[in-house]
mmCIF file of C-alpha atoms in Angstrom:
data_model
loop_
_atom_site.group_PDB
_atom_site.id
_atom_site.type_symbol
_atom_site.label_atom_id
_atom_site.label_comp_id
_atom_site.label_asym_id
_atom_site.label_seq_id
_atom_site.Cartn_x
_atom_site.Cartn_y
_atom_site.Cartn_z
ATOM 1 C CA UNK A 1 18.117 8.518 -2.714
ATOM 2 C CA UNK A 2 19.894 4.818 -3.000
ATOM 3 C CA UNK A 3 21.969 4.386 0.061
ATOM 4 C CA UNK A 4 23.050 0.587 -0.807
ATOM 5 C CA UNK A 5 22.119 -2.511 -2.891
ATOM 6 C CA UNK A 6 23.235 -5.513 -2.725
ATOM 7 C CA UNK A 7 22.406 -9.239 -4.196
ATOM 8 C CA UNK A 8 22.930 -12.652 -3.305
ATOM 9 C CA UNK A 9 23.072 -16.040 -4.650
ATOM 10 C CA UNK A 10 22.266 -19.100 -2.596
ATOM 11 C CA UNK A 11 23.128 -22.667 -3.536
ATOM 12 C CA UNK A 12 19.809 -24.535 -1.592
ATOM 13 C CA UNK A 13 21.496 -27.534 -1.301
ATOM 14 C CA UNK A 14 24.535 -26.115 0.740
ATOM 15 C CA UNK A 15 21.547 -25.097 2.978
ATOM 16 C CA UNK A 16 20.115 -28.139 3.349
ATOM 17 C CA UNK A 17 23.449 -29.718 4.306
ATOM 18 C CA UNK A 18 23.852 -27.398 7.067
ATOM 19 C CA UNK A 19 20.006 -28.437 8.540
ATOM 20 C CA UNK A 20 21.351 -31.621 8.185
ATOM 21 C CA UNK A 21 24.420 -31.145 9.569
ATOM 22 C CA UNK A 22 23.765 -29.149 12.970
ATOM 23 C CA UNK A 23 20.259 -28.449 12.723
ATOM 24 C CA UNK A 24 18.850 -26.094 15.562
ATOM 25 C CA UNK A 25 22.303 -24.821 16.394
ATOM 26 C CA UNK A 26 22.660 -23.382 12.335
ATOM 27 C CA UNK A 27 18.781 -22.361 12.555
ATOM 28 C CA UNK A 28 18.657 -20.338 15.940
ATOM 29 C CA UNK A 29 22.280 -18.735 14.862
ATOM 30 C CA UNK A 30 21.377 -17.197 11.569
ATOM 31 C CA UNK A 31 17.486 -17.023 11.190
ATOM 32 C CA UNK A 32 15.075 -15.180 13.309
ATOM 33 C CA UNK A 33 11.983 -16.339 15.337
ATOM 34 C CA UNK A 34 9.574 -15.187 12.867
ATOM 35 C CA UNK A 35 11.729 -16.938 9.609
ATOM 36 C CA UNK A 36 12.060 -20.164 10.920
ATOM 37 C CA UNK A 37 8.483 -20.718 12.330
ATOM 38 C CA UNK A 38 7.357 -19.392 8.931
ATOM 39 C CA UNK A 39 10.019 -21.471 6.882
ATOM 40 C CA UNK A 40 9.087 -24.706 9.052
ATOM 41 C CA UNK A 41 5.612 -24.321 8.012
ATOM 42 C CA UNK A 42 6.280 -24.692 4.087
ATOM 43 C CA UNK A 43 6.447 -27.541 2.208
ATOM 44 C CA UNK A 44 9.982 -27.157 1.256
ATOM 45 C CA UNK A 45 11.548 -25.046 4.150
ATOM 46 C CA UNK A 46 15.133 -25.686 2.494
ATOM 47 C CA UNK A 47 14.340 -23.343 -0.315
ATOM 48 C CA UNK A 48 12.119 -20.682 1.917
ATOM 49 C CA UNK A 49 15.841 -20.813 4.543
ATOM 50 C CA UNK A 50 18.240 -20.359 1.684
ATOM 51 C CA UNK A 51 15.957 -17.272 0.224
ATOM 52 C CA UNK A 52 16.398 -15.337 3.377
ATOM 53 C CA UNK A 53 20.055 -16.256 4.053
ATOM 54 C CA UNK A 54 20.623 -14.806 0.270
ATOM 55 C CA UNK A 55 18.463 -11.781 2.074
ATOM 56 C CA UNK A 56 21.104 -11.337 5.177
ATOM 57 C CA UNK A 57 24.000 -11.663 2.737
ATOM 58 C CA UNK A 58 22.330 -8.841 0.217
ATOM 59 C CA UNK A 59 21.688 -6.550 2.892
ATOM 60 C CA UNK A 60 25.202 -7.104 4.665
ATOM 61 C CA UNK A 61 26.375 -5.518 0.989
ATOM 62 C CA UNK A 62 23.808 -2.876 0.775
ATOM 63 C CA UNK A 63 25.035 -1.930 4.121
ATOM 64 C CA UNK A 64 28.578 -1.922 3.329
ATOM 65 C CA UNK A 65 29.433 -3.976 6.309
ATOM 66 C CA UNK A 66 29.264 -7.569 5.501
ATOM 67 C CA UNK A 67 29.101 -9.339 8.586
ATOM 68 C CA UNK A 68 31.727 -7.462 10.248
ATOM 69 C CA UNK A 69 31.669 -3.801 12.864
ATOM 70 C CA UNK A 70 28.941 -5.761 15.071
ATOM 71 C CA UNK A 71 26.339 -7.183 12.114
ATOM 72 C CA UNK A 72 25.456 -10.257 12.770
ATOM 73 C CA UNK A 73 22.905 -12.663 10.658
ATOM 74 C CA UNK A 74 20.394 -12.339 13.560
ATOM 75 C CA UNK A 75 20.101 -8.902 12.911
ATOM 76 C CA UNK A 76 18.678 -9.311 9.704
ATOM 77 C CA UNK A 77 15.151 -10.210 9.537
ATOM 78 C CA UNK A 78 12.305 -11.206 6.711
ATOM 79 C CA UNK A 79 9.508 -9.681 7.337
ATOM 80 C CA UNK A 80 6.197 -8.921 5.650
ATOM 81 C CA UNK A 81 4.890 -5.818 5.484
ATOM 82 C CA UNK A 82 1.147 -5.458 5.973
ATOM 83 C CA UNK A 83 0.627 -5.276 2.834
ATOM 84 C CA UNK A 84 2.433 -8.329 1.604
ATOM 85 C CA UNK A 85 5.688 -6.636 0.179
ATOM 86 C CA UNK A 86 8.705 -8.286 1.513
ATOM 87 C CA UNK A 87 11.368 -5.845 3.749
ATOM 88 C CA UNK A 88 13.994 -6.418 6.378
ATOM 89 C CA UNK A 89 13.626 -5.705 10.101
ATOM 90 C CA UNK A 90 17.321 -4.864 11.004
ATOM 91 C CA UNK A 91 18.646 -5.068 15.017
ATOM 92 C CA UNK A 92 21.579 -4.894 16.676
ATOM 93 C CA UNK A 93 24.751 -3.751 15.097
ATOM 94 C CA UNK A 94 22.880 -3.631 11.664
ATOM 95 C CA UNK A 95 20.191 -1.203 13.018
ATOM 96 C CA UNK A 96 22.745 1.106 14.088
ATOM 97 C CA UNK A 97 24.670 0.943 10.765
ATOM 98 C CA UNK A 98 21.467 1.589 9.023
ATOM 99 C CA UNK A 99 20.821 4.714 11.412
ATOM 100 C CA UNK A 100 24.870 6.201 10.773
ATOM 101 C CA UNK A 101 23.801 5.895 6.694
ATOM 102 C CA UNK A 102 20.390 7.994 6.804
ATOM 103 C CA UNK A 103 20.615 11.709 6.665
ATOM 104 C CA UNK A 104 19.168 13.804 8.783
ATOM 105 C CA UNK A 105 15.262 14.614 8.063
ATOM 106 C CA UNK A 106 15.136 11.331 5.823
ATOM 107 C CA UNK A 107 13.894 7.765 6.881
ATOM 108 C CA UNK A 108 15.190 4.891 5.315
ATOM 109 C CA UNK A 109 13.165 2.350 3.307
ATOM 110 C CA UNK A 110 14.759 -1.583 2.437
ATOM 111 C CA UNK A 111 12.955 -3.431 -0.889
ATOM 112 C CA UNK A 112 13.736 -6.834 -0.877
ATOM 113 C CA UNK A 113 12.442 -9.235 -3.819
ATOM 114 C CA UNK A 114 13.310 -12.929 -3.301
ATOM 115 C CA UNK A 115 13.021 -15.795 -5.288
ATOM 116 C CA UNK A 116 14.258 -19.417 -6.103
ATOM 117 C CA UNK A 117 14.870 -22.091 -9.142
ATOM 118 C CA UNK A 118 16.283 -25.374 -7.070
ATOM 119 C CA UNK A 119 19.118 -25.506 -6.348
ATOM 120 C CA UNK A 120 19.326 -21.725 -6.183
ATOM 121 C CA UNK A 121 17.881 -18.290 -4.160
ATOM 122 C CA UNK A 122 18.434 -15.394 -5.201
ATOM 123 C CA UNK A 123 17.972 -11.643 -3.198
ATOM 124 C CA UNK A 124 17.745 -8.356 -4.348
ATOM 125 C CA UNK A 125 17.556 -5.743 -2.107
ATOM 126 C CA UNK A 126 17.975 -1.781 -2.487
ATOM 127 C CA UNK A 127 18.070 0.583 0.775
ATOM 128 C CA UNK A 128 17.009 3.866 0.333
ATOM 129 C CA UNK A 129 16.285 7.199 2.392
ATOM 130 C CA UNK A 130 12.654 9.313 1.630
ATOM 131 C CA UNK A 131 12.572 12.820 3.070
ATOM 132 C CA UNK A 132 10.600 12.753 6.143
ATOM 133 C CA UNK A 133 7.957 14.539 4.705
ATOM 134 C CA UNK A 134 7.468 12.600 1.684
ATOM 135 C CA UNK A 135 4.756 9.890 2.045
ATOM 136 C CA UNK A 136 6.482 6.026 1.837
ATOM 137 C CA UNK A 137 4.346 3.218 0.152
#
């Protein structure tokens, strides 16, 4: 069952400006540990930033929040499942939001599909709840 979606488009360049701008203190505010050391490490980490800001603004819809009632960019991580498939590691006030949505005997699953054409990222993502019995892939 869908719980959320939610999509976002991200102008790189405004992304770019803010590196510029104020640098670590924009970074270590709004991207996790794990983005920015993998973002840092492409050629272009601009684009690879702006993708997963367009992630944390997707998922802030999805959640029916927006970054309001304790959800906070930080909470929102990219992360790769083992298998390759992109998903969101939620904390904080976002975690707990997440939780309050999911029914009882159901876990939830977040699909994320990213992508960019300079100047722009896009994010998709969907979250959904499986019964606990049914088997996730």
């Amino acid at each position: 069952m869908i719980l959320g979606i939610g999509n976002d488009l991200c102008d790189i360049r405004r992304i770019e400006k803010s590196i510029e701008r104020f640098g670590d203190r924009f970074l270590l505010r709004v991207f996790t540990e794990e983005e920015r050391r993998k973002a840092l490490s492409r050629a272009h980490p601009a684009r690879t930033f702006a993708k997963r800001f367009a992630a944390k603004e997707a998922a802030t819809k999805a959640l029916g929040t927006g970054f309001s009632n304790g959800v906070y960019f930080i909470d929102i991580g990219v992360v790769n499942a083992p298998s390759g498939r992109p998903t969101l590691a939620l904390t904080g006030g976002a975690a707990r939001h997440l939780a309050l949505l999911t029914p009882k005997g159901f876990t939830s699953r977040i699909d994320v599909t990213l992508t960019d054409e300079y100047p722009l990222a896009e994010a998709f993502v969907v979250i959904s709840a499986v019964p606990n019995d049914t088997p996730s892939g």
